[in-house]
XYZ file of C-alpha atoms in Angstrom:
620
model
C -23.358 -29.486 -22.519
C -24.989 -29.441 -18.966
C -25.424 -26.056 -17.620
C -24.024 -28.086 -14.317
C -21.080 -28.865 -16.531
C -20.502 -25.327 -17.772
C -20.296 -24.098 -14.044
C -18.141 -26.602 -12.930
C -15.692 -25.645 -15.540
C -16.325 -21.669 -15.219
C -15.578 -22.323 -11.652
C -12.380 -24.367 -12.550
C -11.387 -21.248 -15.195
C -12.072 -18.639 -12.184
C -10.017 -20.407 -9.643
C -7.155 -20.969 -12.281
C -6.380 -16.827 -12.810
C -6.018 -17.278 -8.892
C -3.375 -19.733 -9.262
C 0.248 -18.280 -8.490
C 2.189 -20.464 -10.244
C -0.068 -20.122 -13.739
C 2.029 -18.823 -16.785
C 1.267 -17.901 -20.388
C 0.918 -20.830 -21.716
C -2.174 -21.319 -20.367
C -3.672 -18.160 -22.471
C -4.094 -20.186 -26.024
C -5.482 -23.834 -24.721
C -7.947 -21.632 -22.588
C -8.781 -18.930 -25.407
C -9.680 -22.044 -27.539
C -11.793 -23.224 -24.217
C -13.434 -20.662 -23.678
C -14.519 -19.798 -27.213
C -15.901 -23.319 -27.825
C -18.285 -23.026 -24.474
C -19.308 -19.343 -25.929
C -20.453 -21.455 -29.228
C -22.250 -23.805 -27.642
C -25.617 -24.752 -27.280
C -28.280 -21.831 -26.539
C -28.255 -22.698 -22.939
C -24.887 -21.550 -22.517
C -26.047 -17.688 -23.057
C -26.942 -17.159 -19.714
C -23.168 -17.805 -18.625
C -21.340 -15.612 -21.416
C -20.631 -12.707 -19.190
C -19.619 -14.155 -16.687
C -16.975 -16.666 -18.882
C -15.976 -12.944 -19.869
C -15.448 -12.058 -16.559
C -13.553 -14.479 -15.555
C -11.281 -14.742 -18.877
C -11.164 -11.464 -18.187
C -9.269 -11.911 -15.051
C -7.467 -14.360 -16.057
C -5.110 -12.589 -18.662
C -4.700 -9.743 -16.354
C -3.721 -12.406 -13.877
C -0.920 -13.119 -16.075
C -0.177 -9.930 -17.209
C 0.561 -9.096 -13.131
C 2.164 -12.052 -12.751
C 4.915 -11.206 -15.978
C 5.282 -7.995 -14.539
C 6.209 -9.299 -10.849
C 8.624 -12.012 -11.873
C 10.697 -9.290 -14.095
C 13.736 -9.177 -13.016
C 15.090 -5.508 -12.915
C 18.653 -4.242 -14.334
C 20.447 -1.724 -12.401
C 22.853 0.603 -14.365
C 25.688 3.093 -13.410
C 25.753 0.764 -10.072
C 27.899 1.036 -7.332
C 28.483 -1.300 -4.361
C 28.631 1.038 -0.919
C 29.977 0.551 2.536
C 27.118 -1.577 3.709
C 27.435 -4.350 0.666
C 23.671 -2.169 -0.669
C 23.694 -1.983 -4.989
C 23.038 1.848 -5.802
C 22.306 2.501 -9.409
C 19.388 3.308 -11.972
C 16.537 1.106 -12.627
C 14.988 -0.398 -15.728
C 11.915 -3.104 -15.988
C 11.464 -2.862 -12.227
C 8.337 -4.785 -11.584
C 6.775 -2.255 -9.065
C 5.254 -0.138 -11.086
C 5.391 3.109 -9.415
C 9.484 3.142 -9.955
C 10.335 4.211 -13.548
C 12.679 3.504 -15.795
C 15.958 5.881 -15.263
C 15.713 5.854 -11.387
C 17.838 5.846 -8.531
C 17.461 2.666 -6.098
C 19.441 1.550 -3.546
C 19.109 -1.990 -2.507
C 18.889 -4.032 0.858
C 22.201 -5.454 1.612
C 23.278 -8.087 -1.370
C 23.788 -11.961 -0.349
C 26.786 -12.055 -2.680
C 29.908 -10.886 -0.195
C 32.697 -10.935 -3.025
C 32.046 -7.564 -4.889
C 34.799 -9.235 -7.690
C 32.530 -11.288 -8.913
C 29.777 -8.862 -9.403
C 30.319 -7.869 -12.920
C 28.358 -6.299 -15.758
C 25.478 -9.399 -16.950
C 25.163 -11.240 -13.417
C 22.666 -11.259 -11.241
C 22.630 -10.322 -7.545
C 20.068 -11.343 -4.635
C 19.368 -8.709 -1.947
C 18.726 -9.772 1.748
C 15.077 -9.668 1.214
C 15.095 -11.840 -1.495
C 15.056 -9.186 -4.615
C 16.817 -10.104 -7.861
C 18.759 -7.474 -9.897
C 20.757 -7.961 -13.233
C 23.706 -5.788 -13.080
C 24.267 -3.932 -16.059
C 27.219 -1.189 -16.805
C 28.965 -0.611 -13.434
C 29.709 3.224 -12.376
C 32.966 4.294 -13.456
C 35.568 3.246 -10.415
C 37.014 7.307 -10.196
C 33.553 8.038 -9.290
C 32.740 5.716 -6.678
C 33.976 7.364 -3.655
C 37.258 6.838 -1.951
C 35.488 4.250 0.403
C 34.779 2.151 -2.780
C 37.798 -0.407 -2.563
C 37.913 -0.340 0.885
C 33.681 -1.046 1.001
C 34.004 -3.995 -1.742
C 36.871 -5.940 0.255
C 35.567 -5.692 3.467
C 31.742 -5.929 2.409
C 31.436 -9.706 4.678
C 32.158 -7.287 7.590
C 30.249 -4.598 6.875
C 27.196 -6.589 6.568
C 27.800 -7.912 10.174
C 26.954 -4.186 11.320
C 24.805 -3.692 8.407
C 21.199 -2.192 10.107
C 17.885 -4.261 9.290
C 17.293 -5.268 5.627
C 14.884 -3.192 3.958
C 11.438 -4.872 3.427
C 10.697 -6.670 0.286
C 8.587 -3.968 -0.988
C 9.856 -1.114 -2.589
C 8.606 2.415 -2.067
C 5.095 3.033 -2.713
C 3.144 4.277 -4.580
C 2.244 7.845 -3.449
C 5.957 8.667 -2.879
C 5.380 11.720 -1.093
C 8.796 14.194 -1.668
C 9.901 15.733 1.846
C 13.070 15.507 4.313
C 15.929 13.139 3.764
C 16.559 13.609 7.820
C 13.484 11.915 9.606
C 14.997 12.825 13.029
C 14.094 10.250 15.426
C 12.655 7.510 12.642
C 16.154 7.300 10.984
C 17.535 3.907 11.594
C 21.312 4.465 11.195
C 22.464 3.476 14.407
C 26.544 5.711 14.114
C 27.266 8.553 16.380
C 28.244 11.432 14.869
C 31.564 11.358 13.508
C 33.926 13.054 16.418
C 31.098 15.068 17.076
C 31.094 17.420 14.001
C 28.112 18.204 12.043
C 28.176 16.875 8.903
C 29.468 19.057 5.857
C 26.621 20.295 3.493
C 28.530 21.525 -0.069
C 27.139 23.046 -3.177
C 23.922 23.906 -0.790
C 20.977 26.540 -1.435
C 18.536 27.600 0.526
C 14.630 26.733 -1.320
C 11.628 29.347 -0.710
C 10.289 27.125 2.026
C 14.221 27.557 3.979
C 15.016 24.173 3.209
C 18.534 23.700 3.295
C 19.535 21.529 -0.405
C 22.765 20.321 -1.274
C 25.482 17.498 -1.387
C 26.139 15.935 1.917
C 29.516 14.463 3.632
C 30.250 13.395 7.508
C 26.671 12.784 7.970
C 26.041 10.125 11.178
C 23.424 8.448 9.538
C 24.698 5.213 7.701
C 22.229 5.074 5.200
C 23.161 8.656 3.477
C 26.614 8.041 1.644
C 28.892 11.047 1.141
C 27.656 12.703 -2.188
C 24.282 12.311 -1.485
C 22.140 15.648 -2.422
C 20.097 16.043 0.914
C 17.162 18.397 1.836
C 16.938 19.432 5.390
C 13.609 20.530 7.038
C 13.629 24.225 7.538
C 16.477 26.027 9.009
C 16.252 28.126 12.211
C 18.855 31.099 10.879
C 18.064 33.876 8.732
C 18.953 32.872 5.234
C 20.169 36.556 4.401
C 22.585 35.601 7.076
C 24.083 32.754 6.478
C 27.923 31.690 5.076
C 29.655 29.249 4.128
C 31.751 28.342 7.252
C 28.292 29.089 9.486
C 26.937 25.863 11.201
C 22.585 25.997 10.572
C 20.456 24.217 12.671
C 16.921 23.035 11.251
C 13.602 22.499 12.998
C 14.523 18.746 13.738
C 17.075 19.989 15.529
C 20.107 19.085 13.282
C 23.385 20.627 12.633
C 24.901 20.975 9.167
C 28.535 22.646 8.700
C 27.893 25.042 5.471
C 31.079 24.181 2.655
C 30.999 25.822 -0.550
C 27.609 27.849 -1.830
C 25.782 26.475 -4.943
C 27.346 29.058 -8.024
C 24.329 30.953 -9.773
C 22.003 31.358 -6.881
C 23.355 33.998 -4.342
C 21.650 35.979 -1.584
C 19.610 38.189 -4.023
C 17.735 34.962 -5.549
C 14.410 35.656 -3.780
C 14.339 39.640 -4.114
C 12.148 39.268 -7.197
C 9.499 39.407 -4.905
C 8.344 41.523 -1.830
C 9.534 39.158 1.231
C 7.361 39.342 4.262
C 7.866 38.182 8.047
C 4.541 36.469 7.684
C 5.918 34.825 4.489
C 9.285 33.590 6.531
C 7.258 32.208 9.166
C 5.848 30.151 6.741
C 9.085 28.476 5.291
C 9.767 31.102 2.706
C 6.124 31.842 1.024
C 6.950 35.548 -0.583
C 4.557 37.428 -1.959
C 5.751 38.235 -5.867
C 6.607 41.988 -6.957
C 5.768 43.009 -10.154
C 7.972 41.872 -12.906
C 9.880 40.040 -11.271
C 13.350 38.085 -12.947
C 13.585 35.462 -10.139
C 17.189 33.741 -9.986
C 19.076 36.167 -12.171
C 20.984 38.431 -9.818
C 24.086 36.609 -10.202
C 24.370 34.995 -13.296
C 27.454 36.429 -14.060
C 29.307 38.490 -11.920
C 30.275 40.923 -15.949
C 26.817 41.351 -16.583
C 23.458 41.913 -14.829
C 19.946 40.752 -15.850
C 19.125 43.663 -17.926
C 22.278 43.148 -20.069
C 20.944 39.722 -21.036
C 17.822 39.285 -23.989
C 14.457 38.418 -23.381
C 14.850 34.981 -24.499
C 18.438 34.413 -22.614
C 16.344 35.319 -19.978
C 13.713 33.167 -19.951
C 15.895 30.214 -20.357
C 18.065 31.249 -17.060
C 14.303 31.706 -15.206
C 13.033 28.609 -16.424
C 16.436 26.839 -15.417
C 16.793 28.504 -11.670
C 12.885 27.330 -11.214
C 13.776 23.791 -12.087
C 17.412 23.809 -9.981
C 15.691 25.098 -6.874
C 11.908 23.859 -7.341
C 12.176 21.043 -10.000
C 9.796 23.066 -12.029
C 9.853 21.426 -15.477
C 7.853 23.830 -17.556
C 4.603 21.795 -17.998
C 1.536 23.764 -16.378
C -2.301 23.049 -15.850
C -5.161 25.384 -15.827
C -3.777 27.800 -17.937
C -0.651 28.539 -16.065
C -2.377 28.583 -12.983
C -0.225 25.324 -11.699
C 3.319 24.976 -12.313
C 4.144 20.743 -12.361
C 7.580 19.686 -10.661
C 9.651 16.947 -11.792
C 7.991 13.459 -12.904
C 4.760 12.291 -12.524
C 4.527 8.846 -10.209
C 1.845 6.464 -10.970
C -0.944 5.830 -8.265
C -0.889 2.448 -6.200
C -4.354 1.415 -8.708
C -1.899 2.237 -12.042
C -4.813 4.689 -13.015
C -3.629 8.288 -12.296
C -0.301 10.174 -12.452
C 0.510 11.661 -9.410
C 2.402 15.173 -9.745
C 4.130 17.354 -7.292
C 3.245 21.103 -8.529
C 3.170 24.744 -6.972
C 0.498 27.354 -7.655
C 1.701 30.072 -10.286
C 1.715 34.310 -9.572
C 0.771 36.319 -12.652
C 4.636 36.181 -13.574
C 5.473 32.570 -13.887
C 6.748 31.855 -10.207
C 6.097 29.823 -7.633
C 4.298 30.645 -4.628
C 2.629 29.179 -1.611
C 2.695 25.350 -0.320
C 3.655 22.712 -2.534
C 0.594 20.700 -3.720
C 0.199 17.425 -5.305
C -2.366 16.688 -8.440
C -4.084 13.702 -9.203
C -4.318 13.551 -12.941
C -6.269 10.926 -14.662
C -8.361 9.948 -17.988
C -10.945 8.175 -15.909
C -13.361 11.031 -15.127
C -15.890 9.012 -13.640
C -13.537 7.644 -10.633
C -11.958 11.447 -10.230
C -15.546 12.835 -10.036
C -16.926 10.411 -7.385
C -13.321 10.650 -5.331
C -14.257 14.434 -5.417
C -17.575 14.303 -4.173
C -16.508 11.699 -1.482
C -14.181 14.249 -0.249
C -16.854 16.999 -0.273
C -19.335 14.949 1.383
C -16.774 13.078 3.953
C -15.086 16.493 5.000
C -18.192 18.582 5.454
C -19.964 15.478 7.664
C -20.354 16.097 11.570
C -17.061 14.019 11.788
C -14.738 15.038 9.076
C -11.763 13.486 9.670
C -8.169 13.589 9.517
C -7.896 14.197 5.778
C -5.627 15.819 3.568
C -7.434 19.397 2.148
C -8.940 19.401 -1.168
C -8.124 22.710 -3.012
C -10.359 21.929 -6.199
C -11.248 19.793 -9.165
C -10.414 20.570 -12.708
C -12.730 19.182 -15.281
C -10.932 20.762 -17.879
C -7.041 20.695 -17.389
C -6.202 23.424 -20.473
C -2.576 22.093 -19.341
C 0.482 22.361 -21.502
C 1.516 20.866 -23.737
C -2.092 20.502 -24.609
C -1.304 16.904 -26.172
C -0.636 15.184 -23.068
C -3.159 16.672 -20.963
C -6.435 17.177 -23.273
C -8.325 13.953 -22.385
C -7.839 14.190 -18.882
C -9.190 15.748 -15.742
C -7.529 16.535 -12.075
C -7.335 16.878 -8.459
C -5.630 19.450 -6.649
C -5.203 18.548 -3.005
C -2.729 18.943 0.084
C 0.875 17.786 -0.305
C 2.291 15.140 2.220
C 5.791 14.373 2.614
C 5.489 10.592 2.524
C 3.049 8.271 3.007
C 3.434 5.657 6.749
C 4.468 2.612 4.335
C 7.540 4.770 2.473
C 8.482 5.883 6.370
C 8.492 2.363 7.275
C 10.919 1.613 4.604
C 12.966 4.622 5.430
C 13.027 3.000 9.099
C 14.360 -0.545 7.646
C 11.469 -2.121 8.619
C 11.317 -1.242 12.174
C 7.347 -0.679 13.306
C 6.221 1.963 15.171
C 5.584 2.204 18.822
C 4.973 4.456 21.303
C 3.187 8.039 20.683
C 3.934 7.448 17.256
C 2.129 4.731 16.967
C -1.104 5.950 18.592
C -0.767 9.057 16.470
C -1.196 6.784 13.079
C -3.654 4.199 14.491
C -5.791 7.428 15.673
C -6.149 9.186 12.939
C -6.776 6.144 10.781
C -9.434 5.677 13.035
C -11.202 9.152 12.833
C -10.942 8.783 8.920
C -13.047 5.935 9.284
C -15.155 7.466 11.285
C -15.625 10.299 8.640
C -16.654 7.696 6.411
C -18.878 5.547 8.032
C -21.025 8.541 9.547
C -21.281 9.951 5.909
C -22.364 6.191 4.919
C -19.739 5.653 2.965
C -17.040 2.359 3.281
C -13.404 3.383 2.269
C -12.858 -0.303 0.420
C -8.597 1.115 0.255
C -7.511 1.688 3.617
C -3.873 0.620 3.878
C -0.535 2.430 4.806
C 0.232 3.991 1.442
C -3.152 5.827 1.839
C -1.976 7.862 4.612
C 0.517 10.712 4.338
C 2.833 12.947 7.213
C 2.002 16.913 6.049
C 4.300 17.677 9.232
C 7.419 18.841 8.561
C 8.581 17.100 11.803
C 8.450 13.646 10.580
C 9.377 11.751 13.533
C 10.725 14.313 15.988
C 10.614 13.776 19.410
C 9.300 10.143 18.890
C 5.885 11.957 17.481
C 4.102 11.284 14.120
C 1.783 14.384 14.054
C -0.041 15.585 10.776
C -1.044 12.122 9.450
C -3.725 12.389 6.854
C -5.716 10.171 4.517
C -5.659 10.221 0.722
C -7.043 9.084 -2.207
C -10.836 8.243 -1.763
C -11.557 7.080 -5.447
C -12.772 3.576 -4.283
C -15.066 4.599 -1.719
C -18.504 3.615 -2.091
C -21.873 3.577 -0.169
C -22.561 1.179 2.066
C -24.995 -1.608 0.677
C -23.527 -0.940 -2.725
C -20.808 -2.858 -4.975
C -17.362 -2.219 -5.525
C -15.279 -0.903 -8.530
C -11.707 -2.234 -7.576
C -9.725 -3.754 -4.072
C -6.680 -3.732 -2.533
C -5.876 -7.712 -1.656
C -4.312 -6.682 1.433
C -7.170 -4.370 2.361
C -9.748 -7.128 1.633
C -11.206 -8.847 4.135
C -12.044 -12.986 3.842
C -15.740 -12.602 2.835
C -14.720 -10.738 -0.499
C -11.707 -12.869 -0.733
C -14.251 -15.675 -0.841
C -16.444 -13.750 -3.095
C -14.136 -12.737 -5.133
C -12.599 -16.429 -6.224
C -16.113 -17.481 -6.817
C -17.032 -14.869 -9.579
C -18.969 -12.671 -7.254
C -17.028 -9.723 -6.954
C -18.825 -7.073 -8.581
C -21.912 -8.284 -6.809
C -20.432 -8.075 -3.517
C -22.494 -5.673 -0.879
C -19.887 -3.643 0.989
C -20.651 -3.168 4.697
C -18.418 -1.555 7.151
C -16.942 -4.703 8.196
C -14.516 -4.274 4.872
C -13.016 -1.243 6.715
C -12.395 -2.416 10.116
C -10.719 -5.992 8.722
C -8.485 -3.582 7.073
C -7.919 -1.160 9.616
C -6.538 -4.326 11.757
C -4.504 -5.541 8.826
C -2.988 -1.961 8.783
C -2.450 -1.607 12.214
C -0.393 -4.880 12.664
C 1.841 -3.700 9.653
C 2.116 0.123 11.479
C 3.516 -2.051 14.360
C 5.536 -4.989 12.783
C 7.115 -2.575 10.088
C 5.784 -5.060 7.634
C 2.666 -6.151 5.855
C 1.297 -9.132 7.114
C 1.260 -10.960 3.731
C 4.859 -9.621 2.685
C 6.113 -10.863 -0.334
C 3.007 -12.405 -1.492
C 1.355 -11.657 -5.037
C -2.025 -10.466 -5.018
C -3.800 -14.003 -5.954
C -1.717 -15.651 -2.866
C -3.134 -13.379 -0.573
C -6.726 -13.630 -2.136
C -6.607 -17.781 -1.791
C -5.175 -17.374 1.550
C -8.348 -15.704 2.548
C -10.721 -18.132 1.542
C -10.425 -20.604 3.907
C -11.272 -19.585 7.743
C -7.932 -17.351 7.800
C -7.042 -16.838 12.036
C -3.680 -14.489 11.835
C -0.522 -14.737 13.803
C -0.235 -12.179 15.732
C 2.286 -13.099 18.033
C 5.020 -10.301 16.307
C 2.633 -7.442 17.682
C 4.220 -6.762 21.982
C 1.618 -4.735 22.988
C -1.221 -6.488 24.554
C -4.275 -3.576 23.753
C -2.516 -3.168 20.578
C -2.940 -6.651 19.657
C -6.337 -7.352 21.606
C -7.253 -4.166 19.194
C -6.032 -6.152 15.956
C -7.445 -9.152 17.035
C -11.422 -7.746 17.363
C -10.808 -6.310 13.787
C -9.145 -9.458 12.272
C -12.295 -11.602 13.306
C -13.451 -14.119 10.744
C -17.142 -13.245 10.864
C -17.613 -9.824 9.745
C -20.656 -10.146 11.730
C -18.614 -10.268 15.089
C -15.984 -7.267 14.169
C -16.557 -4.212 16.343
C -17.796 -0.981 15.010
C -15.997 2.761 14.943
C -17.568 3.424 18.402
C -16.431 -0.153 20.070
C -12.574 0.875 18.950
C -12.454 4.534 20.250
C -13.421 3.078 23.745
C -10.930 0.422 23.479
C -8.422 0.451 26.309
C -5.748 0.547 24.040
C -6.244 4.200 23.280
C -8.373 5.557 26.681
C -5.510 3.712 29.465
C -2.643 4.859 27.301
C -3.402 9.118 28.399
C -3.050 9.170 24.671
C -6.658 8.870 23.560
C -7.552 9.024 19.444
C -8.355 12.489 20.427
C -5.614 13.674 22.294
C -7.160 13.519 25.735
């Protein structure tokens, strides 16, 4: 066999794990293929890597492709007021949403809720299929339920803006279900009342927690379990029957207090004004028994035994904290709730607090990066030690430290792997575009995301560095005032893994983030030879900024091998959704075929969409 022959047919192989329609039973017929070239004559030797390679792609081609036509079952589901399927989650083909979660659903095409029954399968407005499994018992549906399931055809008339296609991302950042301002539920408050908060508690940082009722917003049903941003009143103060008001501004009527946590819950340690000010940090006394002042109203903490005590500790840190018992660094990190996988499927992401000498909680919330792959977690460390400390260090979130050695329990789980502690965020831009139905951003807000983007990329190109991952779910809100007053403030970049010098090759992509040149590159079997420049950056910067704007990516509901091919071939984007003329001019520079003709970091902080606007990427 030729070696002209062998390339043609390596080239045919390469382009075939591109194809979106392929399916598994291409796997055997190709196996056989691919093993008969690797047998053949000497010549062929030169070629075996990269056959590898591109076999190599090929089943994981398929093995994204099974995973993205799954079709996800939804249990304990519920139809509610706006025709949306709430229920828990299993196979879901994003896989950042686990098994055993709660989802709600864009607004289903189906209008007659009686023939939604346990085994068929329902289409959402943007196109998502879910098999209905057991429905949610009818007592507990809500006294809107029957009303909701005959009227759904009307309720979708005033239904607000599907959801996008995409679910949630990746870095699901935990933080206020009120965004203020970003909310897109378009009812008044109910005869002007504030909505009724029951079975509520107030958490160390003065969040208000508990099950909602009455509230305007559309999109949180009655039963909901809500957390507020921080409330204004003193929490010593506070009744049921009071009416709180939280730093957004919002009004909640306070119904019935959560039993077991009472106003003595935070005297196990020495509270401070200095720790108030800073959403309920306290400062921990010595031997503390956090929680445990009103366990039962016969009985007092030192009635109960040491072990009877531990278990009410451990289960007041979990009810008010989500602490689940599962530390790292020898008890120096307490882990909350579940881990989420990262947007690359290589790390668990955790939410966790930092630990006094007694067990509790204190400080910030943080988030760890925990991962087998010490190699990536290394060189993401070092990028954000040398990006941080450059003369421009950016708009990124703070690194607290890296743990080589996790000495985490239970030891089984975490012995092979290494972390990274870093700042928390509440959610990253794409999550808050979701939460906003798809609705861009415009505005203040708008320069506030594109600008700190911007002086991220700055950070990295002045330290030599190209990011290779910028996109929307790379970005996080630390701001507790997500949204207020038509602002955006504390957006931050994360996860720097990818980043690589400039003139060197890269480990992994994003094929949204990925400009035509890779695309190109990539399809041809050249990928891991590719020479980053910091080009990549500012095509993805532009394909970032347009879905900041639009409220949706700009290849939406495309798999990642039809937005690779669609690069390939002298791509010119529509940008006719983006209103703002600068803003789009701005896109437009950074979407430019040529990499050669793109604009550097410089070119875009003079452009006149941030220096007319009063608004600058540096606030002048």
């Amino acid at each position: 066999m030729k070696l002209e022959t062998v390339a043609s047919l390596t080239l045919v192989l390469t382009t075939l794990t591109m194809c979106p329609s392929h399916c598994g039973a291409f796997v055997t017929p190709i196996n056989d293929l691919m093993r008969s070239m690797a047998r053949a004559t000497i010549s062929l030797q030169p070629l075996v890597p990269q056959l590898t390679t591109s076999y190599s792609r090929f089943t994981n081609s398929i093995r994204e492709s099974t995973r993205l036509y799954a079709i996800p079952t939804l249990d304990n589901w519920v139809i509610n007021n706006k025709g949306e399927a709430t229920g828990r989650v299993s196979n879901h083909p994003n896989p950042n949403i686990f098994d055993g979660e709660m989802v709600t659903t864009s607004p289903l095409q189906q209008k007659n809720v009686d023939l939604m029954k346990q085994g068929s399968t329902v289409v959402t407005a943007s196109g998502s299929r879910y098999k209905l499994g057991k429905p949610k018992n009818a007592p507990a549906m809500g006294r809107n339920f029957g009303r909701a399931a005959r009227n759904a055809s009307s309720a979708s008339a005033t239904a607000e803006k599907p959801k996008p296609a995409r679910s949630t991302p990746s870095m699901s950042f935990g933080g206020p279900a009120n965004w203020g301002n970003f909310n897109n539920g378009k009812a008044a408050p109910r005869a002007g009342k504030a909505p009724l908060m029951n079975d509520w508690f107030i958490s160390f940082r003065g969040e208000l927690i508990g099950v909602v009722s009455g509230h305007p917003n559309r999109s949180i049903a009655d039963g909901d379990t809500l957390t507020t941003s921080k409330i204004e009143e003193n929490r010593n103060s506070i009744k049921q029957g009071d009416i709180v008001t939280t730093a957004n501004g919002s009004k909640y009527l306070l119904g019935t207090k959560k039993r077991g946590i009472g106003s003595n819950f935070f005297k196990g340690g020495v509270s401070s004004e200095s720790a108030e000010a800073n959403g309920g940090t306290f400062n921990s006394g010595v031997k503390t028994s956090i929680g445990l002042s009103n366990v039962s109203s016969s009985s007092s903490s030192s009635q109960l035994s040491p072990s009877k005590l531990e278990k009410q500790k451990a289960k007041n840190l979990k009810q008010t904290y989500g602490i689940n018992g599962k530390t790292l660094a020898n008890g120096k990190y307490l882990l909350c709730d579940r881990a989420r996988r990262s947007t690359s499927g290589k790390s668990n992401i955790w939410s966790a607090y930092l630990s006094d000498k007694d067990g509790n909680p204190v400080g910030e919330k943080l988030t760890i990066k925990v991962s087998t792959n010490f190699d990536s977690m290394s060189r993401e460390e070092r990028n954000y030690n040398r990006v941080c400390s450059g003369l421009f260090p950016g708009r990124f979130v703070e690194k607290t430290e890296f743990l080589e050695d996790l000495d985490g329990y239970p030891a089984k789980e975490f012995e092979t792997s290494c972390a990274l502690v870093i700042e928390n965020g509440r959610k990253d831009l794409r999550a808050i575009l979701n939460e906003r139905g798809g609705q861009g951003f415009e505005g203040r807000a708008m320069r506030d995301a594109a600008s700190a983007a911007l002086q991220c990329i700055q950070a990295m190109h002045s330290s030599g560095i190209v990011w290779t991952d910028l996109k929307t779910e790379n970005f996080v809100v630390v701001s507790d005032e997500i949204g207020y007053n038509d602002n955006l403030p504390g957006v931050k970049g994360i996860d720097l893994e990818s980043a690589i010098p400039k003139g060197k090759n890269p480990v992994d992509f994003s094929p949204e983030a990925c400009p035509p040149e890779f695309a190109t590159a990539f399809i041809a079997g050249e990928g891991l030879e590719f020479k980053l420049d910091y080009s990549y950056d500012i095509w993805s910067y532009g394909m970032m900024l347009y879905e900041l704007t639009t409220g949706q990516p700009y290849f939406n509901n495309k798999t990642p091998a039809q937005i690779t091919m669609s690069l390939q071939y002298e791509f010119t984007p529509d940008l006719s959704a983006v209103s703002d003329d600068k803003l789009r001019d701005l896109i437009r520079l950074c979407l430019q075929y040529n990499p050669k003709k793109r604009p550097g970091v410089t070119q875009l902080l003079l452009h006149p969409y941030f220096l007319s606007s009063g608004l600058g990427p540096f606030g002048w």
